[in-house]
Short mmCIF file of C-alpha atoms and ligand atoms in Angstrom, two decimals:
data_model
loop_
_atom_site.label_atom_id
_atom_site.label_comp_id
_atom_site.label_asym_id
_atom_site.label_seq_id
_atom_site.Cartn_x
_atom_site.Cartn_y
_atom_site.Cartn_z
CA MET A 1079 -7.28 31.56 0.13
CA ASN A 1080 -4.02 31.34 -1.73
CA ALA A 1081 -0.97 29.58 -0.47
CA PRO A 1082 1.91 32.16 -0.77
CA LEU A 1083 4.72 31.16 -2.91
CA LEU A 1084 7.96 30.55 -1.13
CA SER A 1085 10.79 31.72 -3.39
CA ALA A 1086 13.85 29.59 -3.51
CA ALA A 1087 15.70 32.32 -1.50
CA ALA A 1088 13.08 32.53 1.16
CA ALA A 1089 13.09 28.79 1.54
CA ALA A 1090 16.29 28.62 3.50
CA PRO A 1091 17.77 25.98 3.68
CA ALA A 1092 16.61 25.32 0.08
CA SER A 1093 14.93 22.13 -0.91
CA GLY A 1094 17.51 22.16 -3.58
CA LEU A 1095 14.99 20.60 -6.10
CA GLU A 1096 13.75 21.66 -9.46
CA TRP A 1097 9.96 21.08 -9.61
CA ARG A 1098 7.80 20.45 -12.64
CA ASN A 1099 4.59 18.56 -13.20
CA GLY A 1100 4.31 16.16 -16.20
CA PHE A 1101 0.71 15.21 -15.33
CA ALA A 1102 -0.25 18.94 -15.76
CA ASP A 1103 0.88 18.73 -19.41
CA LEU A 1104 -2.12 16.26 -20.07
CA GLY A 1105 -4.56 19.20 -20.30
CA ALA A 1106 -7.48 20.66 -18.48
CA ASP A 1107 -9.73 17.58 -18.95
CA PHE A 1108 -7.53 15.66 -16.49
CA PHE A 1109 -7.49 17.84 -13.43
CA THR A 1110 -8.22 21.21 -11.87
CA GLU A 1111 -5.34 23.57 -10.94
CA LEU A 1112 -5.81 24.88 -7.31
CA VAL A 1113 -3.72 25.58 -4.31
CA PRO A 1114 -3.94 23.76 -0.99
CA THR A 1115 -6.18 25.26 1.73
CA PRO A 1116 -3.79 26.55 4.47
CA LEU A 1117 -3.65 24.38 7.64
CA PRO A 1118 -3.67 26.55 10.79
CA ALA A 1119 -0.71 26.41 13.24
CA PRO A 1120 0.90 23.29 11.82
CA HIS A 1121 3.46 21.16 13.71
CA TRP A 1122 5.61 18.17 12.70
CA VAL A 1123 4.41 14.73 13.72
CA ALA A 1124 6.87 12.63 11.88
CA THR A 1125 9.23 12.71 8.90
CA SER A 1126 10.98 10.11 6.93
CA LEU A 1127 14.74 10.79 6.25
CA ASP A 1128 14.92 7.88 3.94
CA VAL A 1129 12.22 9.29 1.68
CA ALA A 1130 13.94 12.72 1.82
CA HIS A 1131 17.12 11.05 0.79
CA GLN A 1132 15.27 9.23 -2.13
CA LEU A 1133 13.77 12.52 -3.26
CA GLY A 1134 17.08 14.33 -2.97
CA VAL A 1135 15.92 16.72 -0.42
CA PRO A 1136 18.58 17.73 2.18
CA ALA A 1137 17.81 16.51 5.70
CA ALA A 1138 18.39 20.07 6.95
CA TRP A 1139 15.50 21.29 4.66
CA LEU A 1140 13.10 18.92 6.47
CA ASP A 1141 13.98 20.57 9.74
CA SER A 1142 13.12 23.99 8.48
CA ASP A 1143 9.91 25.99 8.89
CA ALA A 1144 9.64 26.35 5.18
CA ALA A 1145 9.46 22.56 4.80
CA LEU A 1146 6.75 22.46 7.59
CA GLN A 1147 4.71 25.10 5.69
CA VAL A 1148 5.07 23.31 2.33
CA CYS A 1149 4.10 19.97 3.85
CA SER A 1150 1.06 21.43 5.45
CA GLY A 1151 -0.22 23.15 2.39
CA ASN A 1152 0.66 26.67 3.56
CA ALA A 1153 3.38 27.42 0.95
CA LEU A 1154 4.62 26.28 -2.36
CA LEU A 1155 8.10 26.02 -3.79
CA SER A 1156 8.90 27.85 -6.96
CA GLY A 1157 8.09 25.60 -9.83
CA MET A 1158 5.34 23.67 -8.16
CA ARG A 1159 1.96 23.50 -10.15
CA PRO A 1160 -0.52 22.10 -7.72
CA LEU A 1161 -3.65 20.30 -9.01
CA ALA A 1162 -6.28 17.76 -8.13
CA THR A 1163 -6.88 15.01 -10.70
CA VAL A 1164 -10.27 13.50 -11.88
CA TYR A 1165 -11.00 9.96 -11.82
CA SER A 1166 -14.03 7.65 -11.48
CA GLY A 1167 -14.42 4.13 -10.17
CA HIS A 1168 -16.12 1.01 -8.95
CA GLN A 1169 -16.69 1.11 -5.16
CA PHE A 1170 -17.73 -2.22 -3.45
CA GLY A 1171 -18.56 -3.66 -6.82
CA VAL A 1172 -20.73 -0.79 -7.87
CA TRP A 1173 -20.12 1.88 -10.53
CA ALA A 1174 -19.77 5.04 -8.45
CA GLY A 1175 -19.28 7.59 -11.28
CA GLN A 1176 -16.94 10.48 -10.84
CA LEU A 1177 -14.80 10.64 -7.77
CA GLY A 1178 -11.36 12.33 -8.07
CA ASP A 1179 -8.82 13.73 -5.65
CA GLY A 1180 -11.27 15.04 -3.04
CA ARG A 1181 -8.58 15.77 -0.52
CA ALA A 1182 -5.31 15.18 -2.27
CA ILE A 1183 -3.35 17.71 -4.10
CA LEU A 1184 -0.47 17.02 -6.42
CA LEU A 1185 2.19 19.53 -5.72
CA GLY A 1186 4.57 18.60 -8.57
CA GLU A 1187 7.35 16.22 -9.50
CA THR A 1188 11.01 16.17 -8.99
CA ALA A 1189 13.51 15.96 -11.85
CA GLY A 1190 13.95 12.32 -10.77
CA GLY A 1191 10.32 11.68 -11.65
CA LEU A 1192 8.86 11.29 -8.16
CA GLU A 1193 5.49 12.98 -7.53
CA VAL A 1194 4.72 14.79 -4.25
CA GLN A 1195 1.14 14.90 -3.13
CA LEU A 1196 -0.48 16.31 -0.08
CA LYS A 1197 -3.28 14.20 1.46
CA GLY A 1198 -5.75 16.20 3.62
CA ALA A 1199 -4.93 19.50 1.97
CA GLY A 1200 -8.50 20.83 1.77
CA ARG A 1201 -11.47 20.79 -0.43
CA THR A 1202 -11.22 20.36 -4.27
CA PRO A 1203 -13.97 20.36 -7.02
CA TYR A 1204 -14.00 16.47 -6.45
CA SER A 1205 -14.66 16.64 -2.71
CA ARG A 1206 -18.40 16.06 -3.22
CA GLY A 1207 -19.67 16.26 0.33
CA GLY A 1208 -16.38 15.84 1.97
CA ASP A 1209 -14.37 18.45 3.97
CA GLY A 1210 -11.09 17.77 2.16
CA ARG A 1211 -9.35 17.01 5.33
CA ALA A 1212 -7.79 13.94 6.92
CA VAL A 1213 -7.55 13.25 10.57
CA LEU A 1214 -4.49 12.51 12.67
CA ARG A 1215 -5.60 9.01 13.51
CA SER A 1216 -5.94 7.76 9.88
CA SER A 1217 -2.87 9.88 8.73
CA ILE A 1218 -0.68 8.08 11.37
CA ARG A 1219 -1.84 4.81 9.96
CA GLU A 1220 -1.03 5.81 6.39
CA PHE A 1221 2.30 7.30 7.34
CA LEU A 1222 3.37 4.28 9.32
CA CYS A 1223 2.04 1.61 7.07
CA SER A 1224 3.47 3.01 3.75
CA GLU A 1225 6.96 3.10 5.30
CA ALA A 1226 6.45 -0.34 6.92
CA MET A 1227 5.41 -1.80 3.54
CA HIS A 1228 8.45 -0.37 1.82
CA ALA A 1229 10.81 -1.85 4.44
CA LEU A 1230 9.02 -5.27 3.85
CA GLY A 1231 9.83 -4.99 0.15
CA VAL A 1232 6.10 -4.40 -0.93
CA PRO A 1233 5.53 -1.89 -3.68
CA THR A 1234 3.85 1.14 -2.27
CA THR A 1235 3.48 4.83 -2.21
CA ARG A 1236 5.70 6.36 0.41
CA ALA A 1237 5.40 9.22 2.96
CA LEU A 1238 7.89 12.00 3.41
CA ALA A 1239 6.10 13.72 6.23
CA LEU A 1240 3.13 13.99 8.59
CA THR A 1241 2.06 17.24 9.94
CA GLY A 1242 -0.68 17.94 12.39
CA SER A 1243 -2.78 20.93 13.47
CA PRO A 1244 -5.20 21.88 16.19
CA ALA A 1245 -7.91 22.52 13.57
CA PRO A 1246 -10.97 20.54 14.37
CA VAL A 1247 -12.27 17.95 11.93
CA GLN A 1248 -15.72 16.38 12.40
CA ARG A 1249 -15.96 12.57 12.00
CA GLU A 1250 -17.87 10.30 14.44
CA VAL A 1251 -16.39 12.60 17.01
CA VAL A 1252 -14.31 15.80 16.61
CA GLU A 1253 -10.74 14.98 15.80
CA THR A 1254 -7.93 17.15 14.54
CA ALA A 1255 -6.51 17.69 11.08
CA ALA A 1256 -3.36 16.24 9.62
CA VAL A 1257 -1.66 16.12 6.32
CA VAL A 1258 0.55 13.40 4.78
CA THR A 1259 3.07 14.24 2.14
CA ARG A 1260 2.95 11.25 -0.15
CA ILE A 1261 5.52 10.22 -2.70
CA ALA A 1262 5.11 7.90 -5.79
CA PRO A 1263 6.31 7.88 -9.40
CA SER A 1264 2.59 8.27 -10.18
CA PHE A 1265 -0.68 8.31 -8.34
CA ILE A 1266 -2.73 7.38 -11.52
CA ARG A 1267 -5.37 4.69 -10.68
CA PHE A 1268 -7.46 2.25 -12.67
CA GLY A 1269 -10.26 4.74 -12.13
CA HIS A 1270 -8.48 7.46 -14.20
CA PHE A 1271 -8.97 5.26 -17.18
CA GLU A 1272 -12.47 4.15 -16.25
CA HIS A 1273 -13.42 7.87 -16.02
CA PHE A 1274 -12.76 8.70 -19.74
CA ALA A 1275 -13.96 5.35 -20.98
CA ALA A 1276 -17.37 5.71 -19.13
CA ARG A 1277 -17.66 9.16 -20.83
CA ASP A 1278 -16.75 7.88 -24.35
CA GLN A 1279 -13.91 10.30 -24.30
CA LEU A 1280 -11.58 8.40 -26.62
CA PRO A 1281 -9.04 11.07 -27.32
CA GLN A 1282 -8.49 11.70 -23.56
CA LEU A 1283 -8.43 7.91 -22.90
CA ARG A 1284 -5.66 7.56 -25.54
CA THR A 1285 -3.75 10.59 -24.25
CA LEU A 1286 -3.77 9.09 -20.74
CA ALA A 1287 -2.70 5.63 -21.95
CA ASP A 1288 0.05 7.06 -24.11
CA TYR A 1289 1.28 9.06 -21.15
CA VAL A 1290 1.38 6.06 -18.78
CA ILE A 1291 3.09 3.91 -21.47
CA ASP A 1292 5.71 6.51 -22.47
CA ARG A 1293 6.59 7.38 -18.89
CA TYR A 1294 6.23 4.03 -17.02
CA TYR A 1295 5.84 1.12 -19.47
CA PRO A 1296 7.92 2.12 -22.55
CA GLN A 1297 8.65 -1.58 -23.28
CA CYS A 1298 4.92 -1.78 -24.27
CA ARG A 1299 5.78 -0.02 -27.52
CA ASN A 1300 8.22 -2.80 -28.60
CA PRO A 1301 6.94 -4.31 -31.80
CA ASP A 1302 7.27 -7.77 -30.11
CA ALA A 1303 5.13 -6.72 -27.08
CA PRO A 1304 1.96 -8.96 -26.67
CA GLY A 1305 -0.15 -8.84 -29.76
CA GLY A 1306 1.99 -6.01 -31.19
CA ASN A 1307 -0.56 -3.73 -29.55
CA PRO A 1308 0.80 -1.21 -26.90
CA TYR A 1309 -2.54 -1.06 -25.16
CA ALA A 1310 -2.89 -4.78 -24.78
CA ALA A 1311 0.71 -4.75 -23.64
CA LEU A 1312 -0.13 -2.10 -21.02
CA LEU A 1313 -2.95 -4.20 -19.73
CA GLN A 1314 -0.71 -7.22 -19.43
CA ALA A 1315 1.98 -5.27 -17.80
CA VAL A 1316 -0.36 -3.88 -15.22
CA SER A 1317 -1.92 -7.34 -14.71
CA GLU A 1318 1.50 -8.63 -13.91
CA ARG A 1319 2.46 -5.87 -11.60
CA THR A 1320 -0.90 -6.30 -9.77
CA ALA A 1321 -0.32 -9.97 -9.55
CA GLU A 1322 3.05 -9.34 -7.89
CA LEU A 1323 1.56 -6.85 -5.50
CA LEU A 1324 -1.29 -9.31 -4.46
CA ALA A 1325 1.39 -11.99 -4.00
CA HIS A 1326 3.18 -9.68 -1.56
CA TRP A 1327 -0.04 -8.83 0.33
CA GLN A 1328 -1.16 -12.46 0.66
CA ALA A 1329 2.21 -13.61 1.85
CA GLN A 1330 2.54 -10.76 4.32
CA GLY A 1331 -0.87 -11.28 5.67
CA PHE A 1332 -1.93 -7.76 4.57
CA CYS A 1333 -5.62 -6.92 4.30
CA HIS A 1334 -6.19 -3.63 2.32
CA GLY A 1335 -9.77 -3.14 3.23
CA VAL A 1336 -10.96 -1.00 0.30
CA MET A 1337 -10.01 -2.49 -3.00
CA ASN A 1338 -12.10 -0.20 -5.03
CA THR A 1339 -10.93 0.36 -8.59
CA ASP A 1340 -10.09 4.01 -7.58
CA ASN A 1341 -7.68 2.52 -4.97
CA MET A 1342 -5.83 0.58 -7.56
CA SER A 1343 -2.46 1.96 -8.72
CA ILE A 1344 -1.59 1.63 -12.35
CA LEU A 1345 1.94 0.94 -11.18
CA GLY A 1346 0.91 -1.88 -8.88
CA LEU A 1347 1.62 0.09 -5.78
CA THR A 1348 -0.18 -0.24 -2.50
CA ILE A 1349 -2.18 3.02 -2.39
CA ASP A 1350 -4.71 4.71 -0.20
CA TYR A 1351 -4.10 3.16 3.31
CA GLY A 1352 -7.47 3.26 5.06
CA PRO A 1353 -8.97 0.38 7.07
CA PHE A 1354 -6.00 -1.93 6.34
CA GLN A 1355 -4.88 -4.57 8.71
CA PHE A 1356 -1.95 -7.08 9.11
CA LEU A 1357 -3.46 -10.33 10.26
CA ASP A 1358 -2.89 -11.32 13.86
CA GLY A 1359 -4.22 -14.85 13.88
CA PHE A 1360 -4.39 -16.49 10.45
CA VAL A 1361 -8.09 -16.12 9.56
CA PRO A 1362 -8.41 -16.43 5.82
CA GLY A 1363 -11.93 -14.90 5.75
CA HIS A 1364 -10.92 -11.87 7.98
CA VAL A 1365 -12.63 -8.60 7.03
CA CYS A 1366 -10.63 -5.69 8.34
CA ASN A 1367 -12.92 -2.89 7.30
CA HIS A 1368 -15.80 -2.44 9.69
CA SER A 1369 -17.89 -0.63 6.89
CA ASP A 1370 -17.52 -3.69 4.57
CA THR A 1371 -20.68 -5.56 5.84
CA GLN A 1372 -20.73 -8.05 2.84
CA GLY A 1373 -17.00 -9.02 3.32
CA ARG A 1374 -16.25 -8.21 -0.14
CA TYR A 1375 -12.71 -7.31 0.61
CA ALA A 1376 -12.02 -10.27 2.97
CA PHE A 1377 -8.36 -11.24 3.15
CA ASN A 1378 -8.80 -14.51 1.13
CA ARG A 1379 -10.91 -12.66 -1.58
CA GLN A 1380 -8.29 -10.05 -2.33
CA PRO A 1381 -6.61 -11.94 -5.24
CA ASN A 1382 -9.88 -12.40 -7.02
CA VAL A 1383 -10.93 -8.85 -6.37
CA ALA A 1384 -7.72 -7.65 -7.92
CA TYR A 1385 -8.58 -9.76 -10.95
CA TRP A 1386 -12.13 -8.30 -11.10
CA ASN A 1387 -10.57 -4.74 -10.88
CA LEU A 1388 -8.23 -5.61 -13.67
CA PHE A 1389 -11.23 -6.63 -15.71
CA ARG A 1390 -12.70 -3.23 -15.18
CA LEU A 1391 -9.41 -1.70 -16.40
CA GLY A 1392 -9.48 -4.03 -19.42
CA GLN A 1393 -12.97 -2.93 -20.23
CA ALA A 1394 -11.84 0.66 -20.04
CA LEU A 1395 -8.87 0.09 -22.36
CA LEU A 1396 -10.86 -1.97 -24.82
CA PRO A 1397 -11.79 0.98 -27.18
CA LEU A 1398 -7.96 1.35 -27.60
CA ILE A 1399 -7.04 -2.38 -27.73
CA GLU A 1400 -9.94 -2.89 -30.16
CA ASP A 1401 -9.63 -6.64 -29.96
CA VAL A 1402 -11.46 -8.60 -27.17
CA ALA A 1403 -9.36 -11.73 -27.39
CA LEU A 1404 -6.18 -9.71 -27.03
CA ALA A 1405 -7.57 -7.99 -23.93
CA GLN A 1406 -8.52 -11.32 -22.40
CA ALA A 1407 -5.12 -12.80 -23.18
CA ALA A 1408 -3.48 -9.80 -21.45
CA LEU A 1409 -5.77 -10.27 -18.37
CA GLU A 1410 -4.98 -13.99 -18.28
CA SER A 1411 -1.39 -13.29 -17.40
CA TYR A 1412 -2.69 -12.49 -13.80
CA GLN A 1413 -3.97 -16.08 -13.44
CA THR A 1414 -0.34 -17.52 -14.05
CA VAL A 1415 1.78 -14.72 -12.42
CA PHE A 1416 -0.26 -14.50 -9.18
CA PRO A 1417 0.07 -18.14 -8.09
CA ALA A 1418 3.67 -18.33 -9.29
CA GLU A 1419 4.66 -15.20 -7.45
CA PHE A 1420 2.75 -16.17 -4.28
CA LEU A 1421 4.47 -19.47 -4.19
CA GLN A 1422 7.79 -17.79 -4.66
CA ARG A 1423 7.10 -15.51 -1.66
CA MET A 1424 6.02 -18.54 0.43
CA ARG A 1425 9.20 -20.40 -0.57
CA GLY A 1426 11.13 -17.47 0.67
CA LYS A 1427 9.25 -17.56 4.07
CA LEU A 1428 10.03 -21.32 4.34
CA GLY A 1429 13.72 -20.78 3.44
CA LEU A 1430 13.52 -22.95 0.38
CA GLN A 1431 15.99 -21.82 -2.17
CA ALA A 1432 14.77 -23.57 -5.38
CA ALA A 1433 11.34 -24.73 -6.70
CA HIS A 1434 10.22 -28.36 -6.30
CA ALA A 1435 7.16 -30.25 -7.29
CA GLY A 1436 5.75 -30.54 -3.82
CA ASP A 1437 6.08 -26.80 -2.81
CA ALA A 1438 2.48 -25.88 -3.39
CA ALA A 1439 1.22 -28.79 -1.37
CA LEU A 1440 3.53 -28.05 1.46
CA VAL A 1441 2.41 -24.44 1.58
CA ASP A 1442 -1.27 -25.38 1.21
CA GLY A 1443 -0.96 -27.84 4.06
CA LEU A 1444 0.67 -25.26 6.30
CA LEU A 1445 -1.91 -22.53 5.59
CA ASN A 1446 -4.80 -24.99 6.33
CA LEU A 1447 -3.05 -25.86 9.57
CA LEU A 1448 -2.57 -22.14 10.51
CA ALA A 1449 -6.13 -21.39 9.68
CA HIS A 1450 -7.41 -24.26 11.67
CA GLY A 1451 -6.14 -22.79 14.89
CA GLY A 1452 -6.10 -19.11 13.87
CA VAL A 1453 -2.39 -19.30 14.67
CA ASP A 1454 -0.65 -15.88 15.04
CA TYR A 1455 0.72 -15.29 11.60
CA PRO A 1456 3.82 -13.12 12.25
CA ILE A 1457 4.79 -14.96 15.42
CA PHE A 1458 4.52 -18.28 13.70
CA TRP A 1459 6.93 -17.35 10.94
CA ARG A 1460 9.46 -15.73 13.17
CA ARG A 1461 9.42 -18.63 15.54
CA LEU A 1462 9.67 -20.97 12.62
CA SER A 1463 12.80 -19.13 11.29
CA HIS A 1464 14.50 -19.34 14.82
CA ALA A 1465 13.49 -23.08 15.12
CA VAL A 1466 15.17 -23.97 11.82
CA ALA A 1467 18.36 -22.30 13.17
CA SER A 1468 18.30 -24.02 16.62
CA GLY A 1469 16.51 -27.30 15.76
CA ASP A 1470 14.12 -26.70 18.65
CA PHE A 1471 10.63 -26.65 17.22
CA GLU A 1472 8.80 -26.78 20.57
CA PRO A 1473 8.09 -23.03 20.55
CA VAL A 1474 6.40 -23.40 17.18
CA ARG A 1475 4.62 -26.41 18.22
CA ASP A 1476 3.13 -24.57 21.21
CA LEU A 1477 1.28 -22.24 18.77
CA PHE A 1478 -0.95 -25.20 17.51
CA ILE A 1479 -3.98 -26.77 18.86
CA ASP A 1480 -3.76 -29.58 16.32
CA ARG A 1481 -0.27 -30.91 17.55
CA ALA A 1482 -0.59 -34.04 15.49
CA GLY A 1483 -1.37 -32.05 12.45
CA TRP A 1484 1.71 -29.86 13.15
CA ASP A 1485 3.92 -32.87 13.68
CA ALA A 1486 2.88 -34.28 10.40
CA TRP A 1487 3.49 -31.03 8.52
CA LEU A 1488 6.95 -30.56 10.18
CA LEU A 1489 7.86 -34.14 9.06
CA SER A 1490 6.91 -33.34 5.48
CA PHE A 1491 8.89 -30.07 5.70
CA SER A 1492 11.86 -31.77 7.03
CA GLU A 1493 11.81 -34.41 4.28
CA HIS A 1494 11.11 -31.79 1.65
CA PRO A 1495 13.74 -31.87 -1.22
CA GLY A 1496 14.02 -28.08 -0.98
CA GLN A 1497 15.87 -28.39 2.37
CA SER A 1498 19.35 -27.17 2.70
CA ASN A 1499 21.86 -26.19 5.42
CA PRO A 1500 19.71 -25.09 8.30
CA ARG A 1501 21.85 -22.10 9.18
CA HIS A 1502 21.65 -20.94 5.61
CA MET A 1503 17.82 -21.45 5.51
CA ALA A 1504 17.30 -19.64 8.75
CA ASP A 1505 19.39 -16.72 7.69
CA SER A 1506 17.24 -16.13 4.66
CA MET A 1507 14.00 -16.85 6.56
CA LEU A 1508 14.94 -14.12 8.97
CA LYS A 1509 15.11 -11.74 6.16
CA CYS A 1510 11.65 -12.73 4.88
CA ASN A 1511 9.79 -13.07 8.12
CA PRO A 1512 9.62 -9.82 9.99
CA LYS A 1513 9.83 -9.57 13.75
CA PHE A 1514 8.07 -6.20 13.73
CA VAL A 1515 4.70 -5.80 11.89
CA LEU A 1516 2.30 -2.93 12.14
CA ARG A 1517 -0.47 -4.66 13.94
CA ASN A 1518 -3.64 -2.75 14.68
CA HIS A 1519 -3.01 -2.41 18.32
CA LEU A 1520 0.39 -1.07 17.84
CA GLY A 1521 -0.84 1.70 15.46
CA GLU A 1522 -3.72 2.26 17.99
CA GLN A 1523 -1.13 2.80 20.81
CA ALA A 1524 0.87 5.24 18.84
CA ILE A 1525 -2.39 7.11 17.77
CA ARG A 1526 -3.66 7.32 21.39
CA ALA A 1527 -0.35 8.78 22.61
CA ALA A 1528 -0.07 11.15 19.61
CA GLU A 1529 -3.62 12.44 20.24
CA GLN A 1530 -2.27 13.38 23.74
CA GLY A 1531 0.70 15.14 22.21
CA ASP A 1532 3.16 12.31 22.81
CA PHE A 1533 4.92 11.31 19.54
CA ALA A 1534 7.49 9.09 21.15
CA PRO A 1535 5.58 5.77 20.65
CA LEU A 1536 4.96 6.66 16.92
CA HIS A 1537 8.63 7.51 16.46
CA THR A 1538 9.71 4.20 18.05
CA LEU A 1539 7.25 2.30 15.97
CA GLN A 1540 8.48 4.02 12.86
CA ALA A 1541 12.12 3.19 13.73
CA LEU A 1542 11.22 -0.49 14.33
CA LEU A 1543 9.13 -0.89 11.16
CA ALA A 1544 11.85 0.62 9.14
CA GLN A 1545 14.06 -2.30 10.06
CA PRO A 1546 11.52 -5.04 10.65
CA PHE A 1547 13.88 -7.99 10.25
CA GLU A 1548 16.37 -6.82 12.90
CA GLU A 1549 16.13 -8.06 16.48
CA HIS A 1550 16.08 -4.62 18.18
CA PRO A 1551 16.87 -5.89 21.73
CA GLY A 1552 14.71 -4.38 24.40
CA HIS A 1553 11.79 -4.00 22.22
CA ASP A 1554 10.26 -7.44 22.42
CA ALA A 1555 6.91 -6.11 23.71
CA TRP A 1556 6.39 -4.58 20.14
CA ALA A 1557 6.72 -8.05 18.67
CA ASP A 1558 4.37 -9.85 21.04
CA PHE A 1559 0.95 -11.36 20.69
CA PRO A 1560 -1.87 -8.75 20.48
CA PRO A 1561 -3.61 -7.89 23.83
CA ASP A 1562 -7.16 -8.99 24.21
CA TRP A 1563 -8.44 -5.50 23.49
CA ALA A 1564 -6.96 -5.63 19.98
CA SER A 1565 -9.97 -7.59 18.66
CA SER A 1566 -12.24 -4.81 19.73
CA ILE A 1567 -10.50 -2.19 17.56
CA GLU A 1568 -12.99 -1.26 14.71
CA ILE A 1569 -11.41 0.47 11.74
CA SER A 1570 -13.90 1.88 9.29
CA CYS A 1571 -13.65 3.90 6.15
CA SER A 1572 -13.86 7.02 8.29
CA SER A 1573 -10.64 8.86 7.88
P1 AMP B 624 -11.41 6.54 -0.25
O1 AMP B 624 -12.35 5.63 0.19
O2 AMP B 624 -10.51 7.20 0.88
O3 AMP B 624 -10.51 5.97 -1.30
O4 AMP B 624 -12.11 7.80 -0.87
C1 AMP B 624 -13.01 7.75 -1.99
C2 AMP B 624 -13.24 9.06 -2.56
O5 AMP B 624 -13.76 9.94 -1.51
C3 AMP B 624 -12.09 9.73 -3.25
O6 AMP B 624 -12.49 10.49 -4.26
C4 AMP B 624 -11.57 10.70 -2.02
O7 AMP B 624 -10.90 11.74 -2.55
C5 AMP B 624 -12.92 11.12 -1.47
N1 AMP B 624 -12.82 11.48 -0.11
C6 AMP B 624 -12.67 10.67 0.98
N2 AMP B 624 -12.55 11.35 2.19
C7 AMP B 624 -12.72 12.68 1.75
C8 AMP B 624 -12.80 13.86 2.49
N3 AMP B 624 -12.74 13.96 3.86
N4 AMP B 624 -13.01 15.08 1.77
C9 AMP B 624 -13.16 15.02 0.45
N5 AMP B 624 -13.15 13.91 -0.30
C10 AMP B 624 -12.93 12.77 0.37
MG1 MG B 625 -9.09 6.34 -2.49
#
């Protein structure tokens, strides 16, 4: 089935964008050109005006039937050149061979360099046994979380739109189909490099690396880049970006759930939202993915897994770097940048403006204390922010079983040399410690309502998560402790 082409005239009001596809210039070894499989009787579930604005798409276009059809895979805009890319990867620590965009189709890219991809747009040559579809449940989670992460300042792909359809999709039970329109400067993963390295396709590997450097990391061509080697410089730049990303995740209490190398962005973006979870209680060994029986991707293992994944990228780039010591030095940057960035994020959460010698010990002591009682992570930080403003720390103390431990930590915090004017500290803490977090049970409530055709809770949640640091009077229930049933939610790879 071919998606009809919407001419610019037919697409009224026009998207107003010129479309191209830089990835398509890489050549046929990198992708398969194909059109999305039409989605029957699509309807809007949610849209992001902020992303529309970022893309340069008029809000009025997003109201149009033309946009609905494009965002469902039923129509293309003039200039779009849809394709599915090929990649490979390590899944759960094991080489999985060829994977690829099994249900994602890249439509094209705007003149501003943002790529638009449909997830759930039907089968591709890389679907293997899959149906090429995504269900409403998991698509709501991806849509909400990518927008929430952006609002938290965490590097991420974004979502322009979410459309649904009555079309049945078989998972554990029959669900319905949905499509997420995702946006990113690039969807290239570590696995794209592993793919060509594993096949000893050196020219293609070099073409891909040069494309990524020229477009996204031009500084790697500077003669004074690490080792004077652009590919080592690329590995170092990606290591640093990944370190920054992991610092964000660990500080936010975000558990990705499936850190396979094919889910690692070459730009250091959070990508492929599946069984992710924001921690409720601070349980460092928490495993959010019900399918991860070994706990490989437990929350506290994420920083090491990222390094392991970078090592796989380093191996893939080695034929281009041609110098093991240089590659190792590039990877080493992760080991300095991650702890430094993590400490910086935690200083922000504590309202400490400048670095001091005792910062790491203060943070470690606090995290141990939070872990000891499984203290609710978002509520702790928000209460601490308000307590610094008011001077009343009782609501924070109430969260701890180990009251003596808390009192001792609070004393060390109050005597810490990084302390400044409490009002100042609290103001900055309230901008680092969100009131509204996409906890599993909130997503679940939005999903259950949406599956009954009620999108109001989803839209409310979307609005709260878009401004997570604001108070939003009247919405305190969305910032409360999780209900008892939250711990029984099981999120697996099924999506
Ligand atoms: P994920 O675990 O979602 O990152 O997916 C791993 C691989 O499986 C990727 O190559 C996906 O494109 C592919 N995949 C996942 N779900 C489906 C599906 N329903 N149909 C086709 N391919 C899929
Ligand atoms: Mg994936």
